JSON list of C-alpha atoms in Angstrom, two decimals:
[
{"chain": "A", "resi": 1, "resn": "UNK", "atom": "CA", "xyz": [-33.33, 87.66, 25.50]},
{"chain": "A", "resi": 2, "resn": "UNK", "atom": "CA", "xyz": [-37.00, 87.40, 24.62]},
{"chain": "A", "resi": 3, "resn": "UNK", "atom": "CA", "xyz": [-38.03, 88.50, 21.17]},
{"chain": "A", "resi": 4, "resn": "UNK", "atom": "CA", "xyz": [-40.11, 91.59, 20.56]},
{"chain": "A", "resi": 5, "resn": "UNK", "atom": "CA", "xyz": [-43.82, 90.73, 20.48]},
{"chain": "A", "resi": 6, "resn": "UNK", "atom": "CA", "xyz": [-44.19, 92.53, 17.13]},
{"chain": "A", "resi": 7, "resn": "UNK", "atom": "CA", "xyz": [-41.56, 90.24, 15.58]},
{"chain": "A", "resi": 8, "resn": "UNK", "atom": "CA", "xyz": [-43.29, 87.18, 16.99]},
{"chain": "A", "resi": 9, "resn": "UNK", "atom": "CA", "xyz": [-46.65, 88.41, 15.69]},
{"chain": "A", "resi": 10, "resn": "UNK", "atom": "CA", "xyz": [-45.22, 89.02, 12.19]},
{"chain": "A", "resi": 11, "resn": "UNK", "atom": "CA", "xyz": [-43.67, 85.54, 12.24]},
{"chain": "A", "resi": 12, "resn": "UNK", "atom": "CA", "xyz": [-46.98, 84.02, 13.27]},
{"chain": "A", "resi": 13, "resn": "UNK", "atom": "CA", "xyz": [-48.82, 85.80, 10.45]},
{"chain": "A", "resi": 14, "resn": "UNK", "atom": "CA", "xyz": [-46.27, 84.71, 7.85]},
{"chain": "A", "resi": 15, "resn": "UNK", "atom": "CA", "xyz": [-46.25, 81.13, 9.15]},
{"chain": "A", "resi": 16, "resn": "UNK", "atom": "CA", "xyz": [-50.04, 80.90, 9.06]},
{"chain": "A", "resi": 17, "resn": "UNK", "atom": "CA", "xyz": [-50.03, 82.08, 5.44]},
{"chain": "A", "resi": 18, "resn": "UNK", "atom": "CA", "xyz": [-47.24, 79.68, 4.49]},
{"chain": "A", "resi": 19, "resn": "UNK", "atom": "CA", "xyz": [-48.94, 76.78, 6.27]},
{"chain": "A", "resi": 20, "resn": "UNK", "atom": "CA", "xyz": [-52.11, 77.38, 4.25]},
{"chain": "A", "resi": 21, "resn": "UNK", "atom": "CA", "xyz": [-50.03, 77.42, 1.06]},
{"chain": "A", "resi": 22, "resn": "UNK", "atom": "CA", "xyz": [-48.26, 74.25, 2.17]},
{"chain": "A", "resi": 23, "resn": "UNK", "atom": "CA", "xyz": [-51.58, 72.46, 2.73]},
{"chain": "A", "resi": 24, "resn": "UNK", "atom": "CA", "xyz": [-52.46, 73.29, -0.91]},
{"chain": "A", "resi": 25, "resn": "UNK", "atom": "CA", "xyz": [-49.15, 71.83, -2.06]},
{"chain": "A", "resi": 26, "resn": "UNK", "atom": "CA", "xyz": [-49.86, 68.69, -0.02]},
{"chain": "A", "resi": 27, "resn": "UNK", "atom": "CA", "xyz": [-53.17, 68.32, -1.87]},
{"chain": "A", "resi": 28, "resn": "UNK", "atom": "CA", "xyz": [-51.30, 68.44, -5.18]},
{"chain": "A", "resi": 29, "resn": "UNK", "atom": "CA", "xyz": [-48.92, 65.74, -3.95]},
{"chain": "A", "resi": 30, "resn": "UNK", "atom": "CA", "xyz": [-51.86, 63.59, -2.75]},
{"chain": "A", "resi": 31, "resn": "UNK", "atom": "CA", "xyz": [-53.62, 63.90, -6.09]},
{"chain": "A", "resi": 32, "resn": "UNK", "atom": "CA", "xyz": [-50.54, 62.98, -8.10]},
{"chain": "A", "resi": 33, "resn": "UNK", "atom": "CA", "xyz": [-49.89, 59.58, -9.53]},
{"chain": "A", "resi": 34, "resn": "UNK", "atom": "CA", "xyz": [-47.18, 57.69, -11.30]},
{"chain": "A", "resi": 35, "resn": "UNK", "atom": "CA", "xyz": [-47.83, 59.37, -14.64]},
{"chain": "A", "resi": 36, "resn": "UNK", "atom": "CA", "xyz": [-47.57, 62.88, -13.21]},
{"chain": "A", "resi": 37, "resn": "UNK", "atom": "CA", "xyz": [-44.88, 62.76, -10.55]},
{"chain": "A", "resi": 38, "resn": "UNK", "atom": "CA", "xyz": [-45.06, 66.06, -8.61]},
{"chain": "A", "resi": 39, "resn": "UNK", "atom": "CA", "xyz": [-41.38, 66.98, -8.63]},
{"chain": "A", "resi": 40, "resn": "UNK", "atom": "CA", "xyz": [-42.17, 70.70, -8.73]},
{"chain": "A", "resi": 41, "resn": "UNK", "atom": "CA", "xyz": [-44.71, 70.43, -5.89]},
{"chain": "A", "resi": 42, "resn": "UNK", "atom": "CA", "xyz": [-42.24, 68.53, -3.68]},
{"chain": "A", "resi": 43, "resn": "UNK", "atom": "CA", "xyz": [-39.58, 71.17, -4.33]},
{"chain": "A", "resi": 44, "resn": "UNK", "atom": "CA", "xyz": [-42.11, 73.96, -3.72]},
{"chain": "A", "resi": 45, "resn": "UNK", "atom": "CA", "xyz": [-43.01, 72.43, -0.36]},
{"chain": "A", "resi": 46, "resn": "UNK", "atom": "CA", "xyz": [-39.33, 72.20, 0.57]},
{"chain": "A", "resi": 47, "resn": "UNK", "atom": "CA", "xyz": [-38.73, 75.84, -0.39]},
{"chain": "A", "resi": 48, "resn": "UNK", "atom": "CA", "xyz": [-41.75, 77.16, 1.53]},
{"chain": "A", "resi": 49, "resn": "UNK", "atom": "CA", "xyz": [-41.04, 75.14, 4.66]},
{"chain": "A", "resi": 50, "resn": "UNK", "atom": "CA", "xyz": [-37.45, 76.38, 4.43]},
{"chain": "A", "resi": 51, "resn": "UNK", "atom": "CA", "xyz": [-38.74, 79.93, 4.98]},
{"chain": "A", "resi": 52, "resn": "UNK", "atom": "CA", "xyz": [-40.38, 78.84, 8.23]},
{"chain": "A", "resi": 53, "resn": "UNK", "atom": "CA", "xyz": [-37.29, 76.88, 9.25]},
{"chain": "A", "resi": 54, "resn": "UNK", "atom": "CA", "xyz": [-34.88, 79.75, 8.59]},
{"chain": "A", "resi": 55, "resn": "UNK", "atom": "CA", "xyz": [-36.83, 82.31, 10.58]},
{"chain": "A", "resi": 56, "resn": "UNK", "atom": "CA", "xyz": [-37.47, 79.87, 13.44]},
{"chain": "A", "resi": 57, "resn": "UNK", "atom": "CA", "xyz": [-33.74, 79.03, 13.64]},
{"chain": "A", "resi": 58, "resn": "UNK", "atom": "CA", "xyz": [-32.80, 82.69, 13.61]},
{"chain": "A", "resi": 59, "resn": "UNK", "atom": "CA", "xyz": [-35.33, 83.58, 16.30]},
{"chain": "A", "resi": 60, "resn": "UNK", "atom": "CA", "xyz": [-34.33, 80.55, 18.39]},
{"chain": "A", "resi": 61, "resn": "UNK", "atom": "CA", "xyz": [-30.78, 81.94, 18.39]},
{"chain": "A", "resi": 62, "resn": "UNK", "atom": "CA", "xyz": [-32.07, 85.17, 19.93]},
{"chain": "A", "resi": 63, "resn": "UNK", "atom": "CA", "xyz": [-34.45, 83.42, 22.33]},
{"chain": "A", "resi": 64, "resn": "UNK", "atom": "CA", "xyz": [-32.88, 80.06, 23.27]},
{"chain": "A", "resi": 65, "resn": "UNK", "atom": "CA", "xyz": [-35.40, 79.57, 26.09]},
{"chain": "A", "resi": 66, "resn": "UNK", "atom": "CA", "xyz": [-38.27, 79.34, 23.60]},
{"chain": "A", "resi": 67, "resn": "UNK", "atom": "CA", "xyz": [-38.40, 75.59, 22.97]},
{"chain": "A", "resi": 68, "resn": "UNK", "atom": "CA", "xyz": [-41.23, 75.99, 20.45]},
{"chain": "A", "resi": 69, "resn": "UNK", "atom": "CA", "xyz": [-38.99, 77.94, 18.06]},
{"chain": "A", "resi": 70, "resn": "UNK", "atom": "CA", "xyz": [-36.31, 75.25, 18.19]},
{"chain": "A", "resi": 71, "resn": "UNK", "atom": "CA", "xyz": [-38.90, 72.52, 17.66]},
{"chain": "A", "resi": 72, "resn": "UNK", "atom": "CA", "xyz": [-40.46, 74.35, 14.69]},
{"chain": "A", "resi": 73, "resn": "UNK", "atom": "CA", "xyz": [-37.00, 74.71, 13.14]},
{"chain": "A", "resi": 74, "resn": "UNK", "atom": "CA", "xyz": [-36.19, 71.00, 13.58]},
{"chain": "A", "resi": 75, "resn": "UNK", "atom": "CA", "xyz": [-39.53, 69.77, 12.27]},
{"chain": "A", "resi": 76, "resn": "UNK", "atom": "CA", "xyz": [-39.40, 72.16, 9.31]},
{"chain": "A", "resi": 77, "resn": "UNK", "atom": "CA", "xyz": [-35.84, 71.07, 8.52]},
{"chain": "A", "resi": 78, "resn": "UNK", "atom": "CA", "xyz": [-36.96, 67.44, 8.46]},
{"chain": "A", "resi": 79, "resn": "UNK", "atom": "CA", "xyz": [-39.94, 68.25, 6.21]},
{"chain": "A", "resi": 80, "resn": "UNK", "atom": "CA", "xyz": [-37.63, 70.12, 3.86]},
{"chain": "A", "resi": 81, "resn": "UNK", "atom": "CA", "xyz": [-35.36, 67.07, 3.64]},
{"chain": "A", "resi": 82, "resn": "UNK", "atom": "CA", "xyz": [-38.39, 64.87, 2.91]},
{"chain": "A", "resi": 83, "resn": "UNK", "atom": "CA", "xyz": [-39.41, 67.16, 0.05]},
{"chain": "A", "resi": 84, "resn": "UNK", "atom": "CA", "xyz": [-36.03, 67.18, -1.62]},
{"chain": "A", "resi": 85, "resn": "UNK", "atom": "CA", "xyz": [-35.33, 63.46, -1.09]},
{"chain": "A", "resi": 86, "resn": "UNK", "atom": "CA", "xyz": [-38.79, 62.43, -2.33]},
{"chain": "A", "resi": 87, "resn": "UNK", "atom": "CA", "xyz": [-38.26, 64.62, -5.39]},
{"chain": "A", "resi": 88, "resn": "UNK", "atom": "CA", "xyz": [-34.91, 62.93, -6.08]},
{"chain": "A", "resi": 89, "resn": "UNK", "atom": "CA", "xyz": [-36.18, 59.40, -5.45]},
{"chain": "A", "resi": 90, "resn": "UNK", "atom": "CA", "xyz": [-39.29, 59.75, -7.66]},
{"chain": "A", "resi": 91, "resn": "UNK", "atom": "CA", "xyz": [-41.04, 56.80, -5.98]},
{"chain": "A", "resi": 92, "resn": "UNK", "atom": "CA", "xyz": [-44.77, 57.29, -6.57]},
{"chain": "A", "resi": 93, "resn": "UNK", "atom": "CA", "xyz": [-45.59, 54.75, -3.83]},
{"chain": "A", "resi": 94, "resn": "UNK", "atom": "CA", "xyz": [-44.18, 57.15, -1.25]},
{"chain": "A", "resi": 95, "resn": "UNK", "atom": "CA", "xyz": [-46.34, 60.11, -2.31]},
{"chain": "A", "resi": 96, "resn": "UNK", "atom": "CA", "xyz": [-49.35, 59.23, -0.16]},
{"chain": "A", "resi": 97, "resn": "UNK", "atom": "CA", "xyz": [-47.27, 58.60, 2.99]},
{"chain": "A", "resi": 98, "resn": "UNK", "atom": "CA", "xyz": [-45.35, 61.85, 2.38]},
{"chain": "A", "resi": 99, "resn": "UNK", "atom": "CA", "xyz": [-48.60, 63.79, 1.99]},
{"chain": "A", "resi": 100, "resn": "UNK", "atom": "CA", "xyz": [-50.20, 62.23, 5.06]},
{"chain": "A", "resi": 101, "resn": "UNK", "atom": "CA", "xyz": [-47.17, 62.81, 7.24]},
{"chain": "A", "resi": 102, "resn": "UNK", "atom": "CA", "xyz": [-46.82, 66.40, 6.02]},
{"chain": "A", "resi": 103, "resn": "UNK", "atom": "CA", "xyz": [-50.49, 67.00, 6.84]},
{"chain": "A", "resi": 104, "resn": "UNK", "atom": "CA", "xyz": [-49.98, 65.83, 10.42]},
{"chain": "A", "resi": 105, "resn": "UNK", "atom": "CA", "xyz": [-46.71, 67.70, 10.85]},
{"chain": "A", "resi": 106, "resn": "UNK", "atom": "CA", "xyz": [-48.18, 70.94, 9.49]},
{"chain": "A", "resi": 107, "resn": "UNK", "atom": "CA", "xyz": [-50.89, 70.71, 12.14]},
{"chain": "A", "resi": 108, "resn": "UNK", "atom": "CA", "xyz": [-48.20, 70.38, 14.82]},
{"chain": "A", "resi": 109, "resn": "UNK", "atom": "CA", "xyz": [-46.22, 73.33, 13.42]},
{"chain": "A", "resi": 110, "resn": "UNK", "atom": "CA", "xyz": [-49.40, 75.40, 13.25]},
{"chain": "A", "resi": 111, "resn": "UNK", "atom": "CA", "xyz": [-50.13, 74.63, 16.90]},
{"chain": "A", "resi": 112, "resn": "UNK", "atom": "CA", "xyz": [-46.56, 75.45, 17.93]},
{"chain": "A", "resi": 113, "resn": "UNK", "atom": "CA", "xyz": [-46.72, 78.75, 16.04]},
{"chain": "A", "resi": 114, "resn": "UNK", "atom": "CA", "xyz": [-50.03, 79.60, 17.68]},
{"chain": "A", "resi": 115, "resn": "UNK", "atom": "CA", "xyz": [-48.52, 78.95, 21.11]},
{"chain": "A", "resi": 116, "resn": "UNK", "atom": "CA", "xyz": [-45.10, 80.56, 20.72]},
{"chain": "A", "resi": 117, "resn": "UNK", "atom": "CA", "xyz": [-45.72, 82.82, 23.68]},
{"chain": "A", "resi": 118, "resn": "UNK", "atom": "CA", "xyz": [-47.31, 80.10, 25.81]},
{"chain": "A", "resi": 119, "resn": "UNK", "atom": "CA", "xyz": [-44.68, 77.45, 26.69]},
{"chain": "A", "resi": 120, "resn": "UNK", "atom": "CA", "xyz": [-47.19, 75.15, 28.42]},
{"chain": "A", "resi": 121, "resn": "UNK", "atom": "CA", "xyz": [-49.45, 74.94, 25.38]},
{"chain": "A", "resi": 122, "resn": "UNK", "atom": "CA", "xyz": [-46.44, 74.65, 23.08]},
{"chain": "A", "resi": 123, "resn": "UNK", "atom": "CA", "xyz": [-45.31, 71.62, 25.10]},
{"chain": "A", "resi": 124, "resn": "UNK", "atom": "CA", "xyz": [-48.75, 70.08, 24.59]},
{"chain": "A", "resi": 125, "resn": "UNK", "atom": "CA", "xyz": [-48.45, 70.71, 20.85]},
{"chain": "A", "resi": 126, "resn": "UNK", "atom": "CA", "xyz": [-45.08, 68.95, 20.84]},
{"chain": "A", "resi": 127, "resn": "UNK", "atom": "CA", "xyz": [-46.71, 65.95, 22.51]},
{"chain": "A", "resi": 128, "resn": "UNK", "atom": "CA", "xyz": [-49.13, 65.91, 19.55]},
{"chain": "A", "resi": 129, "resn": "UNK", "atom": "CA", "xyz": [-46.17, 64.74, 17.55]},
{"chain": "A", "resi": 130, "resn": "UNK", "atom": "CA", "xyz": [-46.55, 61.55, 19.53]},
{"chain": "A", "resi": 131, "resn": "UNK", "atom": "CA", "xyz": [-44.89, 58.19, 19.11]},
{"chain": "A", "resi": 132, "resn": "UNK", "atom": "CA", "xyz": [-47.09, 57.07, 16.21]},
{"chain": "A", "resi": 133, "resn": "UNK", "atom": "CA", "xyz": [-46.12, 60.07, 14.09]},
{"chain": "A", "resi": 134, "resn": "UNK", "atom": "CA", "xyz": [-42.48, 59.74, 15.11]},
{"chain": "A", "resi": 135, "resn": "UNK", "atom": "CA", "xyz": [-42.55, 56.11, 14.00]},
{"chain": "A", "resi": 136, "resn": "UNK", "atom": "CA", "xyz": [-44.07, 57.09, 10.64]},
{"chain": "A", "resi": 137, "resn": "UNK", "atom": "CA", "xyz": [-41.41, 59.81, 10.24]},
{"chain": "A", "resi": 138, "resn": "UNK", "atom": "CA", "xyz": [-38.72, 57.24, 11.01]},
{"chain": "A", "resi": 139, "resn": "UNK", "atom": "CA", "xyz": [-40.24, 54.77, 8.51]},
{"chain": "A", "resi": 140, "resn": "UNK", "atom": "CA", "xyz": [-40.36, 57.44, 5.79]},
{"chain": "A", "resi": 141, "resn": "UNK", "atom": "CA", "xyz": [-36.83, 58.65, 6.54]},
{"chain": "A", "resi": 142, "resn": "UNK", "atom": "CA", "xyz": [-35.56, 55.09, 6.06]},
{"chain": "A", "resi": 143, "resn": "UNK", "atom": "CA", "xyz": [-37.31, 54.87, 2.67]},
{"chain": "A", "resi": 144, "resn": "UNK", "atom": "CA", "xyz": [-35.84, 58.20, 1.56]},
{"chain": "A", "resi": 145, "resn": "UNK", "atom": "CA", "xyz": [-32.35, 57.75, 3.00]},
{"chain": "A", "resi": 146, "resn": "UNK", "atom": "CA", "xyz": [-32.63, 60.55, 5.57]},
{"chain": "A", "resi": 147, "resn": "UNK", "atom": "CA", "xyz": [-30.75, 60.28, 8.85]},
{"chain": "A", "resi": 148, "resn": "UNK", "atom": "CA", "xyz": [-33.67, 60.37, 11.30]},
{"chain": "A", "resi": 149, "resn": "UNK", "atom": "CA", "xyz": [-31.35, 60.64, 14.32]},
{"chain": "A", "resi": 150, "resn": "UNK", "atom": "CA", "xyz": [-30.20, 64.03, 13.04]},
{"chain": "A", "resi": 151, "resn": "UNK", "atom": "CA", "xyz": [-33.66, 65.39, 13.78]}
]
C-alpha cells in the first residue's frame, strides 16, 4: 500500500528541517576538542536522527516497496548508534571522523528523502553511499564497538 502523498510531503518537510539542525550539531562536534567533549551534542544528534529513523521505519512498514524508506531507517539507525557510542566512549580522536562521516551520510539521507517518490533517483542516492563511505562506516563502527553487519 503506497503512502498518502500528503504524509510523504509532511515527512519530507520535517526531515529537511531536522537535517539542517543535524548539520548544525555536526559543526559543534567538529569544533569540539579534548577539553570540551561534546557529549550533549552527540546525544542531541542521536535523538534527532532517531525521529527520522522512527518515522521512516513506520512508513516502510506501510509501504514495503519503497526501498528509500527502508534505507533511510537503516542509515539513521546506524547514525544514532554512532552518536550514543561516541558519547559513551569519549574518545576525542574520533570526533573528526564522526563529524565527517555524519556530514556525508546526511547528504545521502537528504537525497533519499528528496527522491522518496522517485525510486530510480533514490537508487542513485543509495549508490552515493559508495564503497569508500561504507569502508569508513565500517572503520568507525569497529572503533566504537558497533556491529556493522547489523546495518
